[in-house]
Amino acid sequence: MSLSIAAVVRPVCAPLDVLGRDVTVPLVTGGEVAYAALDYAASAPALQRVWDDVAAYAPYYGSVHRGAGYLSQLSTDLFENARGTVAEFLDCRPDDQLVFTRSTTDSLNLLARALPADCQVFVFETEHHASLLPWQDARVTYLDAPRTPGQAVRILERALAASDPHGPALVCVTGASNVTGELWPVRELAAAAHAHGARIVLDAAQLAPHHPVSVQDLDVDWIAFSGHKLYAPFGSGVLAGRADWLVAADPYLAGGGASRKVTRREDGGVDVEWHESAARHEAGSPNVIGAYSIASACRALTEAGFDALVARERHLIEKVRTGLAEVPQVRVLSLFGDDAPRVGVISFVVDGWNSSHFAAALSAEYGIGVRDGLFCAHPLVRTLLGGAPETQGECGAPEAAPGEKSLNAIRVSFGAGTPDEHVERFVTAVRELVTDGAKWQYRTEDGRCVPALT
C-alpha cells in the first residue's frame, strides 16, 4: 500500500527552505529584526519540505502494526517504508537492522544495554556526553584528547593492543565534533578497531546533517543520529547496524510490539518470546510522525545533493572564520588546527567577556541565537580552554561549577537553511560588541545572563 498524498517535488533552493525564516524577534534597543538561528548544532529548524510532508500525512494518521483499518495499514506501510528510506540514506548493509529511537542519546543507551557480557568500551574524552556516558556498566577505557587525526588513530591502536584480545570490545567515536565542528578520521578508526577484533559505533548526530554518511564506506558497525538535528522535529532518532548483538540482548523496553508471544506458566509466571527484528527494541506505540519526518528529511537532503550543500556550507564557514580572525580578541577553539576539515560548528571565546554575557548580548541586541556553556562536552571544552580562569565576568556561566564561572565558550552553528545574511550579521555583531561594548546592562537570573530591566 502506498501513501497517495506525497508532497509535491519543489526546485531545490540554496539555502533550503526552513520553518522560522520569517520570524521576527524584539530587540532591547527597540524595534524588531528577523531572527538569525545560529544554533543548528543543538536543534536545526525543520525543513519546510518535512513540515509539508507531515501535514499531508497527519489526517491519515493511525495506529501501526496489526491494525485492520485502512489508516492503520497505511500508517504501518508508511512507518516501515520510512525505515527503508533511512537505511538507504545511510547505505546500510542488507542484513543490518534499523531501530527507531527517541534520539542519539537513546540510540547509544540502547546499544549500551545490548553489549555482550564483559565487553570493553573505548571512548575518547572528547565525546559529547551522549556517547561518553552510556557505557558505565561496561569496562570503559577513556582515551585522551588527540591533537591530530593521525594521533587519534595511534592512541586508539595503542589502547586496543594493550587490552584483552579475546573479549568483546566496542569503540565509540563521533563523526564531527559538536564543539569544534572538526571531522574525525572515522574510516581509519574503524580499520584500527577491526584490526584488533573490536567493533565501532559512529555518533553521527553532527555529521549526518552536513555530509553524506555511508555505513559501508566508513565500515562502521553501527551508526546513531537524531532527527531534530537533521531538520526533522518530533523527537525521533536512529540506531542502525549489525543485528547480532541487538537480537541477543533483552529488549531495551519490555512491552507490546517487542513481544511475539506471551503465555502463562503453570507456576503462575509468564513466558515471553521476543521478536528478532527491529521491533524487539521498539516496544510501545512508535513515533510514526517522527520516523516519517526523518525519512522526509533524508529524501530532501539527497535530492538537494550533498555536493552542493557541502560547498555552500564551506562558503559560510569561510565567512565566519575570516570574520572572527579579523577580531584579535577572539580565540577559536580547535583540536586539530585551523586547516582541519569541519562542518558548520565553531566555538570561541572573547577576551574580556564571559561567554554567557556575550551570547546574551548577541540575542538581545542583534536577534542572533547562539549557544554558550560547555555544550554537554565538559571534558573537551575544559581541555580546549586549558583550565579554569579566575575572573568571573559580568554574568555567570549557566553550566560552570564553583570556581569555574568563566570556563565557558560561545558556539555558532549553521547548515543547509542558513542564509548568508545571518552569518554576516553575526560577524558584524561580534566586531561591534568587542569594539564598542554592549549597549545594555545585563544581570544573572537563574544561572542565565539576561538583559537587566530598565
Short mmCIF file of C-alpha atoms in Angstrom, two decimals:
data_model
loop_
_atom_site.label_atom_id
_atom_site.label_comp_id
_atom_site.label_asym_id
_atom_site.label_seq_id
_atom_site.Cartn_x
_atom_site.Cartn_y
_atom_site.Cartn_z
CA MET A 1 0.00 0.00 0.00
CA SER A 2 1.42 3.39 -0.92
CA LEU A 3 0.67 6.79 0.50
CA SER A 4 -1.32 8.75 -2.05
CA ILE A 5 -0.58 12.18 -0.56
CA ALA A 6 3.12 12.51 -1.37
CA ALA A 7 4.49 16.04 -1.24
CA VAL A 8 4.94 17.96 -4.46
CA VAL A 9 8.55 17.99 -5.66
CA ARG A 10 9.94 21.51 -5.48
CA PRO A 11 13.01 23.05 -7.05
CA VAL A 12 15.95 22.98 -4.66
CA CYS A 13 16.94 26.35 -3.27
CA ALA A 14 20.14 27.47 -1.61
CA PRO A 15 19.63 27.86 1.26
CA LEU A 16 16.94 25.24 1.71
CA ASP A 17 13.57 26.47 2.95
CA VAL A 18 13.17 26.04 6.70
CA LEU A 19 10.47 27.00 9.16
CA GLY A 20 11.07 30.19 11.12
CA ARG A 21 12.89 32.01 8.34
CA ASP A 22 10.41 34.91 8.58
CA VAL A 23 10.11 35.05 12.38
CA THR A 24 10.95 38.44 13.88
CA VAL A 25 12.13 39.00 17.46
CA PRO A 26 12.24 42.15 19.60
CA LEU A 27 15.50 43.91 20.43
CA VAL A 28 16.14 45.51 23.82
CA THR A 29 17.32 48.61 21.97
CA GLY A 30 13.97 48.92 20.20
CA GLY A 31 12.32 47.53 17.11
CA GLU A 32 12.39 44.01 15.70
CA VAL A 33 14.65 42.02 13.42
CA ALA A 34 14.44 38.73 11.55
CA TYR A 35 15.72 36.03 13.89
CA ALA A 36 19.11 34.59 12.94
CA ALA A 37 19.01 30.95 14.07
CA LEU A 38 22.66 30.01 14.51
CA ASP A 39 22.27 27.12 16.95
CA TYR A 40 21.83 24.28 14.47
CA ALA A 41 24.15 22.01 16.46
CA ALA A 42 21.56 21.92 19.25
CA SER A 43 18.45 21.63 17.06
CA ALA A 44 18.14 22.52 13.40
CA PRO A 45 14.94 24.20 12.18
CA ALA A 46 12.53 21.92 10.38
CA LEU A 47 12.73 21.85 6.62
CA GLN A 48 9.59 23.25 5.02
CA ARG A 49 9.52 20.10 2.91
CA VAL A 50 9.42 17.95 6.05
CA TRP A 51 6.66 20.04 7.59
CA ASP A 52 4.58 19.85 4.40
CA ASP A 53 5.01 16.08 4.16
CA VAL A 54 3.94 15.60 7.78
CA ALA A 55 0.98 17.95 7.37
CA ALA A 56 -0.16 16.00 4.30
CA TYR A 57 0.02 12.71 6.22
CA ALA A 58 -1.46 13.91 9.54
CA PRO A 59 -5.16 13.41 8.61
CA TYR A 60 -4.34 9.82 7.67
CA TYR A 61 -2.55 9.05 10.94
CA GLY A 62 -3.48 5.72 12.52
CA SER A 63 -2.14 3.02 14.81
CA VAL A 64 0.66 0.93 13.34
CA HIS A 65 1.14 -2.86 13.16
CA ARG A 66 -1.75 -5.27 13.41
CA GLY A 67 -4.47 -2.68 12.81
CA ALA A 68 -7.16 -3.89 10.40
CA GLY A 69 -8.38 -0.48 9.33
CA TYR A 70 -7.22 1.35 6.22
CA LEU A 71 -5.48 4.14 8.14
CA SER A 72 -3.67 1.66 10.36
CA GLN A 73 -2.46 -0.27 7.34
CA LEU A 74 -1.46 2.93 5.58
CA SER A 75 0.43 4.18 8.66
CA THR A 76 2.17 0.84 9.09
CA ASP A 77 3.25 0.90 5.47
CA LEU A 78 4.49 4.45 5.82
CA PHE A 79 6.40 3.61 9.03
CA GLU A 80 8.16 0.61 7.52
CA ASN A 81 8.87 2.46 4.27
CA ALA A 82 10.47 5.20 6.37
CA ARG A 83 12.78 2.55 7.82
CA GLY A 84 13.83 1.55 4.32
CA THR A 85 14.35 5.16 3.23
CA VAL A 86 16.63 5.91 6.18
CA ALA A 87 18.57 2.67 5.68
CA GLU A 88 19.14 3.65 2.05
CA PHE A 89 20.21 7.16 3.13
CA LEU A 90 22.81 5.58 5.43
CA ASP A 91 23.88 2.97 2.84
CA CYS A 92 23.30 0.18 5.33
CA ARG A 93 24.29 -3.42 4.65
CA PRO A 94 21.46 -5.74 3.52
CA ASP A 95 21.35 -7.62 6.84
CA ASP A 96 21.63 -4.56 9.10
CA GLN A 97 18.82 -3.64 11.48
CA LEU A 98 17.49 -0.10 11.77
CA VAL A 99 15.76 0.74 15.04
CA PHE A 100 13.80 3.95 15.51
CA THR A 101 14.59 5.54 18.87
CA ARG A 102 13.99 8.91 20.52
CA SER A 103 17.42 10.48 19.82
CA THR A 104 21.15 9.85 19.51
CA THR A 105 21.33 9.60 23.29
CA ASP A 106 18.57 6.99 23.31
CA SER A 107 20.25 5.06 20.49
CA LEU A 108 23.59 4.83 22.25
CA ASN A 109 21.97 3.87 25.54
CA LEU A 110 20.12 1.12 23.67
CA LEU A 111 23.40 -0.18 22.27
CA ALA A 112 24.98 0.04 25.73
CA ARG A 113 22.19 -2.21 27.03
CA ALA A 114 22.92 -4.69 24.21
CA LEU A 115 26.65 -5.09 24.89
CA PRO A 116 27.80 -8.68 25.42
CA ALA A 117 28.95 -9.64 28.90
CA ASP A 118 32.37 -8.32 29.88
CA CYS A 119 32.54 -6.04 26.85
CA GLN A 120 35.26 -3.40 26.93
CA VAL A 121 34.43 0.03 25.54
CA PHE A 122 36.93 2.59 24.25
CA VAL A 123 35.80 6.20 24.04
CA PHE A 124 37.69 9.47 23.65
CA GLU A 125 37.22 12.10 26.37
CA THR A 126 36.30 14.49 23.55
CA GLU A 127 32.88 12.91 23.01
CA HIS A 128 29.52 14.53 23.63
CA HIS A 129 28.00 13.22 26.84
CA ALA A 130 25.51 11.20 24.76
CA SER A 131 28.39 8.99 23.60
CA LEU A 132 30.66 9.46 26.62
CA LEU A 133 28.33 8.37 29.43
CA PRO A 134 26.10 5.40 28.42
CA TRP A 135 28.83 2.79 28.98
CA GLN A 136 29.02 2.96 32.77
CA ASP A 137 28.08 -0.72 33.21
CA ALA A 138 30.86 -1.89 30.88
CA ARG A 139 34.63 -1.88 31.28
CA VAL A 140 35.37 1.60 29.92
CA THR A 141 38.72 2.95 28.78
CA TYR A 142 38.66 6.72 28.34
CA LEU A 143 41.18 7.94 25.79
CA ASP A 144 42.99 11.29 25.97
CA ALA A 145 42.10 14.06 23.56
CA PRO A 146 44.19 13.80 20.39
CA ARG A 147 45.68 16.86 18.71
CA THR A 148 45.71 15.49 15.16
CA PRO A 149 43.56 12.93 13.33
CA GLY A 150 46.61 10.68 12.99
CA GLN A 151 47.24 10.87 16.72
CA ALA A 152 43.64 9.80 17.34
CA VAL A 153 44.26 6.62 15.36
CA ARG A 154 47.56 5.93 17.16
CA ILE A 155 46.01 6.47 20.61
CA LEU A 156 43.24 4.01 19.78
CA GLU A 157 45.63 1.44 18.33
CA ARG A 158 47.81 1.51 21.46
CA ALA A 159 44.80 1.16 23.76
CA LEU A 160 43.39 -1.76 21.78
CA ALA A 161 46.77 -3.50 21.65
CA ALA A 162 47.08 -3.26 25.43
CA SER A 163 43.59 -4.67 26.05
CA ASP A 164 42.31 -8.22 26.36
CA PRO A 165 42.37 -9.54 22.77
CA HIS A 166 39.84 -12.29 23.42
CA GLY A 167 36.83 -10.46 24.86
CA PRO A 168 34.26 -8.37 23.00
CA ALA A 169 35.18 -4.72 22.50
CA LEU A 170 33.49 -1.61 21.16
CA VAL A 171 34.90 1.74 20.06
CA CYS A 172 32.62 4.77 20.18
CA VAL A 173 33.58 7.84 18.19
CA THR A 174 31.99 10.99 16.84
CA GLY A 175 31.92 11.84 13.17
CA ALA A 176 32.08 15.61 13.70
CA SER A 177 32.65 17.37 17.00
CA ASN A 178 29.69 19.25 18.45
CA VAL A 179 32.19 21.78 19.89
CA THR A 180 34.74 22.41 17.15
CA GLY A 181 32.93 21.01 14.12
CA GLU A 182 36.09 19.13 13.14
CA LEU A 183 35.73 15.90 11.18
CA TRP A 184 37.17 12.79 12.78
CA PRO A 185 39.05 10.06 10.86
CA VAL A 186 36.19 7.58 11.13
CA ARG A 187 37.29 5.23 8.37
CA GLU A 188 40.82 4.95 9.82
CA LEU A 189 39.50 4.45 13.35
CA ALA A 190 37.16 1.73 12.09
CA ALA A 191 40.07 -0.03 10.40
CA ALA A 192 42.09 0.13 13.62
CA ALA A 193 39.17 -1.23 15.65
CA HIS A 194 38.53 -4.11 13.28
CA ALA A 195 42.23 -4.97 13.07
CA HIS A 196 42.11 -5.67 16.82
CA GLY A 197 38.80 -7.53 16.74
CA ALA A 198 36.73 -4.65 18.09
CA ARG A 199 33.55 -3.14 16.71
CA ILE A 200 32.81 0.56 16.28
CA VAL A 201 29.75 2.76 16.65
CA LEU A 202 29.60 6.17 15.00
CA ASP A 203 27.85 9.10 16.67
CA ALA A 204 26.72 10.90 13.52
CA ALA A 205 24.50 13.49 15.20
CA GLN A 206 26.63 16.35 13.87
CA LEU A 207 27.87 14.60 10.72
CA ALA A 208 24.71 13.32 9.03
CA PRO A 209 23.08 16.78 8.58
CA HIS A 210 26.18 18.12 6.81
CA HIS A 211 27.84 15.26 4.91
CA PRO A 212 26.80 12.03 3.23
CA VAL A 213 27.26 9.10 5.61
CA SER A 214 27.78 5.56 4.31
CA VAL A 215 27.85 2.72 6.81
CA GLN A 216 29.55 0.54 4.20
CA ASP A 217 32.13 3.07 3.02
CA LEU A 218 33.12 4.07 6.55
CA ASP A 219 32.94 0.38 7.57
CA VAL A 220 31.30 1.13 10.92
CA ASP A 221 29.28 -1.49 12.76
CA TRP A 222 26.58 0.89 14.00
CA ILE A 223 25.54 4.47 13.46
CA ALA A 224 23.37 6.71 15.64
CA PHE A 225 21.83 10.10 14.94
CA SER A 226 18.89 12.34 15.86
CA GLY A 227 16.11 13.62 13.64
CA HIS A 228 15.95 17.05 15.25
CA LYS A 229 19.50 17.82 14.08
CA LEU A 230 18.62 16.58 10.57
CA TYR A 231 15.84 19.17 10.06
CA ALA A 232 13.20 16.67 11.26
CA PRO A 233 11.36 17.51 14.51
CA PHE A 234 9.03 15.27 16.56
CA GLY A 235 11.60 13.52 18.76
CA SER A 236 12.85 10.53 16.82
CA GLY A 237 16.30 9.03 16.31
CA VAL A 238 18.01 6.07 14.67
CA LEU A 239 20.32 3.24 15.60
CA ALA A 240 21.36 1.23 12.55
CA GLY A 241 23.86 -1.55 12.16
CA ARG A 242 24.70 -5.17 12.85
CA ALA A 243 21.83 -7.27 14.13
CA ASP A 244 23.56 -9.95 16.22
CA TRP A 245 24.19 -8.02 19.44
CA LEU A 246 20.74 -6.42 19.20
CA VAL A 247 18.99 -9.77 18.71
CA ALA A 248 20.95 -11.42 21.53
CA ALA A 249 20.09 -8.67 24.03
CA ASP A 250 16.95 -8.38 26.11
CA PRO A 251 14.58 -5.76 24.71
CA TYR A 252 15.52 -2.20 25.55
CA LEU A 253 11.91 -1.74 26.72
CA ALA A 254 9.59 -4.60 27.61
CA GLY A 255 6.08 -4.33 26.31
CA GLY A 256 3.71 -4.63 23.40
CA GLY A 257 5.28 -4.69 19.98
CA ALA A 258 8.56 -6.16 21.25
CA SER A 259 6.92 -9.49 22.10
CA ARG A 260 5.89 -12.12 19.57
CA LYS A 261 4.18 -14.47 22.02
CA VAL A 262 3.32 -14.28 25.72
CA THR A 263 1.95 -17.25 27.71
CA ARG A 264 1.17 -18.02 31.33
CA ARG A 265 3.10 -20.82 33.01
CA GLU A 266 1.62 -23.35 35.39
CA ASP A 267 3.62 -21.83 38.23
CA GLY A 268 1.88 -18.51 37.64
CA GLY A 269 4.72 -16.81 35.80
CA VAL A 270 4.90 -15.55 32.23
CA ASP A 271 6.96 -16.83 29.29
CA VAL A 272 7.81 -14.34 26.56
CA GLU A 273 9.05 -14.93 23.04
CA TRP A 274 10.59 -11.69 21.77
CA HIS A 275 10.83 -10.51 18.18
CA GLU A 276 14.21 -10.81 16.48
CA SER A 277 13.56 -7.89 14.14
CA ALA A 278 13.97 -4.21 14.96
CA ALA A 279 10.60 -4.43 16.71
CA ARG A 280 12.45 -6.15 19.58
CA HIS A 281 13.66 -2.73 20.73
CA GLU A 282 10.63 -0.65 19.66
CA ALA A 283 8.11 -1.59 22.35
CA GLY A 284 5.00 0.55 22.67
CA SER A 285 3.30 2.68 20.05
CA PRO A 286 6.08 4.04 17.83
CA ASN A 287 6.58 7.67 16.91
CA VAL A 288 5.28 7.29 13.36
CA ILE A 289 5.39 11.01 12.58
CA GLY A 290 8.92 11.26 13.95
CA ALA A 291 10.10 8.36 11.79
CA TYR A 292 8.32 9.78 8.73
CA SER A 293 9.87 13.19 9.31
CA ILE A 294 13.36 11.67 9.36
CA ALA A 295 12.66 9.83 6.12
CA SER A 296 11.34 13.04 4.57
CA ALA A 297 14.48 14.92 5.60
CA CYS A 298 16.67 12.14 4.19
CA ARG A 299 14.87 12.40 0.85
CA ALA A 300 15.10 16.20 0.84
CA LEU A 301 18.84 16.27 1.55
CA THR A 302 19.51 13.57 -1.03
CA GLU A 303 17.52 15.42 -3.67
CA ALA A 304 19.26 18.69 -2.86
CA GLY A 305 22.61 16.96 -3.37
CA PHE A 306 25.27 16.82 -0.68
CA ASP A 307 27.93 18.14 -3.07
CA ALA A 308 26.04 21.42 -3.36
CA LEU A 309 25.17 21.51 0.35
CA VAL A 310 28.76 20.87 1.41
CA ALA A 311 30.08 23.51 -0.99
CA ARG A 312 27.65 26.11 0.29
CA GLU A 313 28.42 25.29 3.90
CA ARG A 314 32.14 25.67 3.26
CA HIS A 315 31.35 29.12 1.88
CA LEU A 316 29.56 30.02 5.13
CA ILE A 317 32.34 28.54 7.27
CA GLU A 318 34.88 30.67 5.45
CA LYS A 319 32.79 33.80 6.02
CA VAL A 320 32.60 33.14 9.75
CA ARG A 321 36.21 32.10 10.23
CA THR A 322 37.52 35.04 8.19
CA GLY A 323 35.34 37.47 10.13
CA LEU A 324 36.39 36.10 13.52
CA ALA A 325 40.06 36.11 12.51
CA GLU A 326 39.83 39.86 11.99
CA VAL A 327 38.98 40.37 15.67
CA PRO A 328 42.19 39.82 17.71
CA GLN A 329 40.26 39.34 20.95
CA VAL A 330 38.52 36.22 19.58
CA ARG A 331 40.08 32.77 20.01
CA VAL A 332 38.52 29.92 18.03
CA LEU A 333 38.72 26.54 19.75
CA SER A 334 40.25 23.64 17.85
CA LEU A 335 41.76 20.22 18.45
CA PHE A 336 43.23 19.59 15.02
CA GLY A 337 44.23 23.10 13.90
CA ASP A 338 42.96 25.77 11.54
CA ASP A 339 43.29 23.65 8.41
CA ALA A 340 41.24 20.72 9.68
CA PRO A 341 38.09 19.99 7.65
CA ARG A 342 34.92 20.75 9.58
CA VAL A 343 31.18 21.20 9.46
CA GLY A 344 29.34 24.41 10.31
CA VAL A 345 30.06 24.34 14.06
CA ILE A 346 32.53 26.86 15.52
CA SER A 347 33.19 27.60 19.19
CA PHE A 348 35.20 30.52 20.51
CA VAL A 349 35.94 32.75 23.47
CA VAL A 350 36.36 36.52 23.59
CA ASP A 351 38.98 38.20 25.76
CA GLY A 352 37.41 40.30 28.49
CA TRP A 353 33.97 38.73 28.11
CA ASN A 354 32.17 35.96 29.90
CA SER A 355 30.68 33.84 27.14
CA SER A 356 27.21 33.85 28.70
CA HIS A 357 27.26 37.66 28.67
CA PHE A 358 28.42 37.78 25.06
CA ALA A 359 25.77 35.32 23.89
CA ALA A 360 23.07 37.25 25.74
CA ALA A 361 24.12 40.47 24.01
CA LEU A 362 24.06 38.78 20.59
CA SER A 363 20.49 37.72 21.24
CA ALA A 364 19.09 40.82 22.94
CA GLU A 365 20.79 43.46 20.77
CA TYR A 366 21.11 41.71 17.39
CA GLY A 367 18.46 38.97 17.29
CA ILE A 368 21.08 36.23 16.90
CA GLY A 369 20.62 32.86 18.59
CA VAL A 370 23.84 31.04 19.53
CA ARG A 371 24.74 28.77 22.45
CA ASP A 372 27.09 29.28 25.37
CA GLY A 373 28.44 26.98 28.08
CA LEU A 374 30.20 23.62 27.89
CA PHE A 375 27.90 22.08 25.23
CA CYS A 376 27.39 18.73 27.00
CA ALA A 377 31.05 18.01 26.28
CA HIS A 378 32.62 19.18 29.53
CA PRO A 379 35.95 17.31 29.38
CA LEU A 380 36.57 18.51 25.81
CA VAL A 381 35.78 22.16 26.48
CA ARG A 382 37.92 22.13 29.63
CA THR A 383 40.79 20.68 27.58
CA LEU A 384 40.37 23.30 24.84
CA LEU A 385 40.19 26.19 27.31
CA GLY A 386 43.18 24.88 29.21
CA GLY A 387 41.90 25.35 32.73
CA ALA A 388 39.62 27.44 34.87
CA PRO A 389 40.05 31.23 34.67
CA GLU A 390 39.69 33.05 37.97
CA THR A 391 37.87 36.12 36.65
CA GLN A 392 34.13 35.64 36.95
CA GLY A 393 32.96 38.12 34.33
CA GLU A 394 29.79 40.18 34.33
CA CYS A 395 27.35 37.27 34.14
CA GLY A 396 27.79 33.75 35.47
CA ALA A 397 28.08 30.74 33.18
CA PRO A 398 25.00 28.52 33.41
CA GLU A 399 26.87 25.19 33.45
CA ALA A 400 30.00 26.21 35.33
CA ALA A 401 30.93 24.68 38.67
CA PRO A 402 32.07 26.88 41.59
CA GLY A 403 35.47 28.31 40.75
CA GLU A 404 34.85 27.92 37.02
CA LYS A 405 32.50 30.83 36.39
CA SER A 406 34.43 31.91 33.28
CA LEU A 407 35.02 28.39 31.99
CA ASN A 408 32.56 28.50 29.12
CA ALA A 409 32.55 29.24 25.41
CA ILE A 410 30.28 30.52 22.65
CA ARG A 411 29.15 28.24 19.82
CA VAL A 412 27.81 29.38 16.46
CA SER A 413 26.40 26.67 14.19
CA PHE A 414 24.60 26.68 10.87
CA GLY A 415 23.64 24.49 7.94
CA ALA A 416 21.52 23.95 4.87
CA GLY A 417 18.89 26.52 5.85
CA THR A 418 21.21 29.37 6.84
CA PRO A 419 21.19 32.46 4.59
CA ASP A 420 24.36 34.50 4.09
CA GLU A 421 22.78 37.48 5.86
CA HIS A 422 22.62 35.59 9.16
CA VAL A 423 26.34 34.82 9.29
CA GLU A 424 27.19 38.30 8.02
CA ARG A 425 25.11 39.86 10.78
CA PHE A 426 26.80 37.58 13.30
CA VAL A 427 30.30 38.61 12.21
CA THR A 428 29.33 42.29 12.32
CA ALA A 429 27.81 41.87 15.78
CA VAL A 430 30.93 40.21 17.15
CA ARG A 431 33.09 43.03 15.83
CA GLU A 432 30.80 45.73 17.24
CA LEU A 433 30.47 44.13 20.67
CA VAL A 434 34.23 43.74 21.00
CA THR A 435 34.92 47.26 19.75
CA ASP A 436 32.08 49.24 21.33
CA GLY A 437 30.83 47.03 24.14
CA ALA A 438 27.25 46.10 24.90
CA LYS A 439 24.57 48.76 24.60
CA TRP A 440 22.58 47.33 27.51
CA GLN A 441 23.15 46.23 31.07
CA TYR A 442 22.87 42.53 31.94
CA ARG A 443 22.41 40.52 35.11
CA THR A 444 22.38 36.88 36.19
CA GLU A 445 18.96 35.29 36.69
CA ASP A 446 18.53 31.58 37.42
CA GLY A 447 22.03 30.93 36.15
CA ARG A 448 21.47 32.76 32.86
CA CYS A 449 22.75 36.11 31.72
CA VAL A 450 19.72 38.24 30.78
CA PRO A 451 19.07 41.91 29.95
CA ALA A 452 18.51 43.98 33.07
CA LEU A 453 15.16 45.71 33.41
CA THR A 454 15.20 49.43 32.74
#
